[in-house]
Amino acid sequence: MTHQESTDNAEETARNVQADEPGIVEIIEVEEVTEPAQPVDRVIHINRVAKVVKGGRKFHFTALVTMGDGQGRVGLGYGKAGDVLGAIKKGQDQAKKSMVNIPIEKGTIPHSIKKKYGAAVVFLKPASEGTGVIAGGPVRAILEVAGVHNVLAKSLGRTTTKINIARATFEALKELRPLKEVRARRKASSEM
C-alpha cells in the first residue's frame, strides 16, 4: 500500500465515522512511514593485474566500488580476487562496512572542502539549486550515490589514479560538518 492510498483510506474512514453526539467529529492522524532507501552501488574502476610466473602470466582483478543510499550515507570499497565478480563482491562488502553519514543541506554539501590523499587533491564546493553534479570520474560516482544533487568539484592533484582520487573524495566527505556546527565554531574562534 502506498502512502497516497493509506492517506486516502484514512480520510475516507474519517468521513464515514458517525459521532454519537452531534458536532463531535473524531480526527484520525496517519503517521507517514518512510522506508529506508536500498543501498545503490556503482563500480568506479576495474583493473586487471598480471603476475609473471614460471608457466606464463597469472591474472587477478581489482574493483573500486562505491555504495550509498542517496540520502547522505556513502561508503567506498576496494576488492581483489581471481575473477571480476569476486572482486566486485568484495568491494561491495568493504563499501558497506565503511559507510558514513554526510551532511546534505538543500541538495548540496554545507561548505567548501579541499582534501589530499597521496598525490590526489580534490576540491568540493557547494552549488545552488539546479546546478547539478559538476564533477568527473570517481568524484561524480561517489557524490551521486551519496545523494548530493548540486556540487562543483575539481581534481587538482598531479595524478590520474582513480583509487587515490576516490579516497580523497571519501575523506573530504567524512570531514564535512553541518552548517550550524561550522558557524558556531567560526563564531567561537572570532570571539577569542
mmCIF file of C-alpha atoms in Angstrom:
data_model
loop_
_atom_site.group_PDB
_atom_site.id
_atom_site.type_symbol
_atom_site.label_atom_id
_atom_site.label_comp_id
_atom_site.label_asym_id
_atom_site.label_seq_id
_atom_site.Cartn_x
_atom_site.Cartn_y
_atom_site.Cartn_z
ATOM 1 C CA MET A 1 0.000 0.000 0.000
ATOM 2 C CA THR A 2 1.458 3.354 -0.989
ATOM 3 C CA HIS A 3 1.442 6.461 1.185
ATOM 4 C CA GLN A 4 -1.207 8.095 -1.036
ATOM 5 C CA GLU A 5 -3.534 5.089 -0.740
ATOM 6 C CA SER A 6 -3.159 4.976 3.063
ATOM 7 C CA THR A 7 -3.881 8.727 3.295
ATOM 8 C CA ASP A 8 -6.972 8.346 1.076
ATOM 9 C CA ASN A 9 -8.221 5.420 3.218
ATOM 10 C CA ALA A 10 -7.715 7.417 6.427
ATOM 11 C CA GLU A 11 -9.626 10.406 5.038
ATOM 12 C CA GLU A 12 -12.462 8.173 3.849
ATOM 13 C CA THR A 13 -12.629 6.477 7.257
ATOM 14 C CA ALA A 14 -12.707 9.874 8.982
ATOM 15 C CA ARG A 15 -15.627 10.965 6.767
ATOM 16 C CA ASN A 16 -17.564 7.766 7.461
ATOM 17 C CA VAL A 17 -17.229 7.985 11.241
ATOM 18 C CA GLN A 18 -20.617 8.685 12.780
ATOM 19 C CA ALA A 19 -20.300 10.629 16.013
ATOM 20 C CA ASP A 20 -22.509 9.676 18.949
ATOM 21 C CA GLU A 21 -23.085 13.318 19.733
ATOM 22 C CA PRO A 22 -23.776 15.931 17.084
ATOM 23 C CA GLY A 23 -20.920 18.385 16.491
ATOM 24 C CA ILE A 24 -18.170 15.995 17.595
ATOM 25 C CA VAL A 25 -16.000 14.510 14.871
ATOM 26 C CA GLU A 26 -13.138 12.145 15.516
ATOM 27 C CA ILE A 27 -9.934 13.092 13.679
ATOM 28 C CA ILE A 28 -7.567 10.308 12.789
ATOM 29 C CA GLU A 29 -3.940 11.200 12.110
ATOM 30 C CA VAL A 30 -1.862 8.906 9.962
ATOM 31 C CA GLU A 31 1.889 8.851 10.570
ATOM 32 C CA GLU A 32 3.987 8.941 7.442
ATOM 33 C CA VAL A 33 6.072 5.806 7.196
ATOM 34 C CA THR A 34 9.363 6.281 5.380
ATOM 35 C CA GLU A 35 11.068 3.155 4.202
ATOM 36 C CA PRO A 36 14.857 3.117 4.377
ATOM 37 C CA ALA A 37 16.391 3.507 0.950
ATOM 38 C CA GLN A 38 18.051 0.484 -0.578
ATOM 39 C CA PRO A 39 21.809 0.909 -0.995
ATOM 40 C CA VAL A 40 22.936 1.523 -4.567
ATOM 41 C CA ASP A 41 26.421 0.514 -5.617
ATOM 42 C CA ARG A 42 28.459 1.714 -8.542
ATOM 43 C CA VAL A 43 31.668 0.213 -9.896
ATOM 44 C CA ILE A 44 34.162 3.039 -10.394
ATOM 45 C CA HIS A 45 37.082 1.103 -11.836
ATOM 46 C CA ILE A 46 38.127 -2.482 -12.637
ATOM 47 C CA ASN A 47 41.814 -3.233 -13.091
ATOM 48 C CA ARG A 48 43.480 -6.383 -14.409
ATOM 49 C CA VAL A 49 46.703 -7.202 -12.598
ATOM 50 C CA ALA A 50 49.210 -9.635 -14.143
ATOM 51 C CA LYS A 51 51.795 -11.650 -12.237
ATOM 52 C CA VAL A 52 54.518 -13.339 -14.254
ATOM 53 C CA VAL A 53 55.102 -16.914 -13.115
ATOM 54 C CA LYS A 54 57.109 -19.847 -14.485
ATOM 55 C CA GLY A 55 54.322 -21.022 -16.790
ATOM 56 C CA GLY A 56 53.332 -17.580 -18.112
ATOM 57 C CA ARG A 57 51.164 -14.847 -16.646
ATOM 58 C CA LYS A 58 48.594 -15.183 -13.895
ATOM 59 C CA PHE A 59 45.771 -12.599 -13.931
ATOM 60 C CA HIS A 60 43.864 -11.173 -10.980
ATOM 61 C CA PHE A 61 41.332 -8.359 -10.831
ATOM 62 C CA THR A 62 40.713 -5.388 -8.555
ATOM 63 C CA ALA A 63 37.474 -3.435 -8.299
ATOM 64 C CA LEU A 64 36.886 0.007 -6.815
ATOM 65 C CA VAL A 65 33.238 0.214 -5.704
ATOM 66 C CA THR A 66 31.177 2.927 -4.033
ATOM 67 C CA MET A 67 27.877 2.335 -2.260
ATOM 68 C CA GLY A 68 25.284 4.802 -0.979
ATOM 69 C CA ASP A 69 21.620 5.190 -0.182
ATOM 70 C CA GLY A 70 21.081 8.547 -1.902
ATOM 71 C CA GLN A 71 20.182 10.148 1.434
ATOM 72 C CA GLY A 72 23.569 11.044 2.893
ATOM 73 C CA ARG A 73 25.177 7.648 3.530
ATOM 74 C CA VAL A 74 28.146 6.607 1.401
ATOM 75 C CA GLY A 75 30.947 4.043 1.525
ATOM 76 C CA LEU A 76 33.994 3.125 -0.549
ATOM 77 C CA GLY A 77 35.461 -0.347 -1.058
ATOM 78 C CA TYR A 78 38.361 -1.960 -2.887
ATOM 79 C CA GLY A 79 38.179 -5.678 -3.650
ATOM 80 C CA LYS A 80 40.737 -8.078 -5.119
ATOM 81 C CA ALA A 81 40.009 -11.546 -6.493
ATOM 82 C CA GLY A 82 40.816 -14.054 -9.218
ATOM 83 C CA ASP A 83 37.705 -13.102 -11.180
ATOM 84 C CA VAL A 84 35.843 -9.845 -11.809
ATOM 85 C CA LEU A 85 32.624 -10.781 -9.997
ATOM 86 C CA GLY A 86 34.544 -11.865 -6.904
ATOM 87 C CA ALA A 87 36.455 -8.574 -6.846
ATOM 88 C CA ILE A 88 33.226 -6.564 -7.206
ATOM 89 C CA LYS A 89 31.545 -8.569 -4.418
ATOM 90 C CA LYS A 90 34.498 -7.985 -2.064
ATOM 91 C CA GLY A 91 34.463 -4.286 -2.953
ATOM 92 C CA GLN A 92 30.729 -4.090 -2.199
ATOM 93 C CA ASP A 93 31.228 -5.780 1.177
ATOM 94 C CA GLN A 94 34.029 -3.380 2.103
ATOM 95 C CA ALA A 95 31.990 -0.369 0.914
ATOM 96 C CA LYS A 96 29.037 -1.489 3.033
ATOM 97 C CA LYS A 97 31.263 -1.758 6.111
ATOM 98 C CA SER A 98 32.830 1.664 5.552
ATOM 99 C CA MET A 99 29.561 3.613 5.131
ATOM 100 C CA VAL A 100 29.442 7.007 6.840
ATOM 101 C CA ASN A 101 26.820 9.743 7.155
ATOM 102 C CA ILE A 102 27.493 13.043 5.434
ATOM 103 C CA PRO A 103 25.511 16.251 5.965
ATOM 104 C CA ILE A 104 23.480 17.299 2.928
ATOM 105 C CA GLU A 105 21.653 20.617 3.091
ATOM 106 C CA LYS A 106 19.290 21.629 0.278
ATOM 107 C CA GLY A 107 20.770 19.008 -2.042
ATOM 108 C CA THR A 108 24.373 20.186 -1.669
ATOM 109 C CA ILE A 109 27.287 19.988 0.739
ATOM 110 C CA PRO A 110 27.305 22.540 3.584
ATOM 111 C CA HIS A 111 30.726 24.119 2.914
ATOM 112 C CA SER A 112 33.774 24.002 0.634
ATOM 113 C CA ILE A 113 36.498 21.492 1.379
ATOM 114 C CA LYS A 114 39.862 20.554 -0.094
ATOM 115 C CA LYS A 115 41.431 17.179 0.720
ATOM 116 C CA LYS A 116 44.679 15.485 -0.272
ATOM 117 C CA TYR A 117 45.259 11.730 -0.411
ATOM 118 C CA GLY A 118 48.597 10.646 -1.859
ATOM 119 C CA ALA A 119 49.195 12.823 -4.914
ATOM 120 C CA ALA A 120 45.449 13.313 -5.472
ATOM 121 C CA VAL A 121 43.879 16.588 -4.353
ATOM 122 C CA VAL A 122 40.109 17.055 -4.566
ATOM 123 C CA PHE A 123 38.227 20.343 -4.114
ATOM 124 C CA LEU A 124 34.461 20.255 -3.419
ATOM 125 C CA LYS A 125 32.312 23.391 -3.377
ATOM 126 C CA PRO A 126 28.566 23.787 -2.677
ATOM 127 C CA ALA A 127 26.395 24.848 -5.611
ATOM 128 C CA SER A 128 22.983 26.474 -5.965
ATOM 129 C CA GLU A 129 19.815 24.575 -6.850
ATOM 130 C CA GLY A 130 19.719 23.378 -10.452
ATOM 131 C CA THR A 131 23.484 23.288 -10.988
ATOM 132 C CA GLY A 132 23.809 19.513 -10.935
ATOM 133 C CA VAL A 133 26.896 17.461 -10.166
ATOM 134 C CA ILE A 134 29.777 19.155 -11.963
ATOM 135 C CA ALA A 135 32.454 16.530 -11.428
ATOM 136 C CA GLY A 136 34.182 13.812 -13.347
ATOM 137 C CA GLY A 137 35.148 10.193 -12.896
ATOM 138 C CA PRO A 138 35.273 8.785 -9.386
ATOM 139 C CA VAL A 139 34.191 12.045 -7.740
ATOM 140 C CA ARG A 140 30.902 12.095 -9.676
ATOM 141 C CA ALA A 141 30.129 8.442 -8.875
ATOM 142 C CA ILE A 142 30.681 8.914 -5.132
ATOM 143 C CA LEU A 143 28.671 12.144 -4.925
ATOM 144 C CA GLU A 144 25.743 10.722 -6.903
ATOM 145 C CA VAL A 145 25.348 7.584 -4.758
ATOM 146 C CA ALA A 146 25.655 9.768 -1.633
ATOM 147 C CA GLY A 147 22.643 11.830 -2.726
ATOM 148 C CA VAL A 148 24.372 15.142 -3.445
ATOM 149 C CA HIS A 149 22.495 16.776 -6.342
ATOM 150 C CA ASN A 150 24.265 20.136 -6.689
ATOM 151 C CA VAL A 151 28.022 20.450 -6.265
ATOM 152 C CA LEU A 152 31.105 21.755 -8.039
ATOM 153 C CA ALA A 153 34.199 19.541 -7.877
ATOM 154 C CA LYS A 154 37.715 19.684 -9.252
ATOM 155 C CA SER A 155 40.610 17.238 -9.136
ATOM 156 C CA LEU A 156 43.713 19.374 -8.582
ATOM 157 C CA GLY A 157 46.399 16.751 -7.971
ATOM 158 C CA ARG A 158 49.215 15.558 -10.198
ATOM 159 C CA THR A 159 47.753 12.087 -10.616
ATOM 160 C CA THR A 160 45.002 10.402 -12.559
ATOM 161 C CA THR A 161 44.922 7.379 -10.248
ATOM 162 C CA LYS A 162 41.235 6.703 -9.721
ATOM 163 C CA ILE A 163 41.796 4.953 -6.396
ATOM 164 C CA ASN A 164 43.505 7.944 -4.779
ATOM 165 C CA ILE A 165 41.019 10.422 -6.257
ATOM 166 C CA ALA A 166 38.146 8.324 -4.880
ATOM 167 C CA ARG A 167 39.809 8.053 -1.458
ATOM 168 C CA ALA A 168 40.476 11.808 -1.365
ATOM 169 C CA THR A 169 36.789 12.443 -2.166
ATOM 170 C CA PHE A 170 35.649 9.980 0.501
ATOM 171 C CA GLU A 171 37.954 11.531 3.123
ATOM 172 C CA ALA A 172 36.679 15.009 2.189
ATOM 173 C CA LEU A 173 33.065 13.879 2.616
ATOM 174 C CA LYS A 174 33.901 12.364 6.020
ATOM 175 C CA GLU A 175 35.288 15.720 7.190
ATOM 176 C CA LEU A 176 32.145 17.687 6.263
ATOM 177 C CA ARG A 177 30.231 19.179 9.204
ATOM 178 C CA PRO A 178 26.688 20.607 9.359
ATOM 179 C CA LEU A 179 26.459 24.332 8.608
ATOM 180 C CA LYS A 180 25.242 25.181 12.143
ATOM 181 C CA GLU A 181 28.304 23.495 13.651
ATOM 182 C CA VAL A 182 30.663 25.336 11.278
ATOM 183 C CA ARG A 183 29.054 28.709 12.058
ATOM 184 C CA ALA A 184 29.234 28.048 15.814
ATOM 185 C CA ARG A 185 32.918 27.108 15.554
ATOM 186 C CA ARG A 186 33.705 30.235 13.487
ATOM 187 C CA LYS A 187 31.791 32.443 15.899
ATOM 188 C CA ALA A 188 33.631 30.960 18.893
ATOM 189 C CA SER A 189 37.033 31.460 17.259
ATOM 190 C CA SER A 190 36.252 35.084 16.302
ATOM 191 C CA GLU A 191 35.294 35.938 19.895
ATOM 192 C CA MET A 192 38.697 34.889 21.273
#
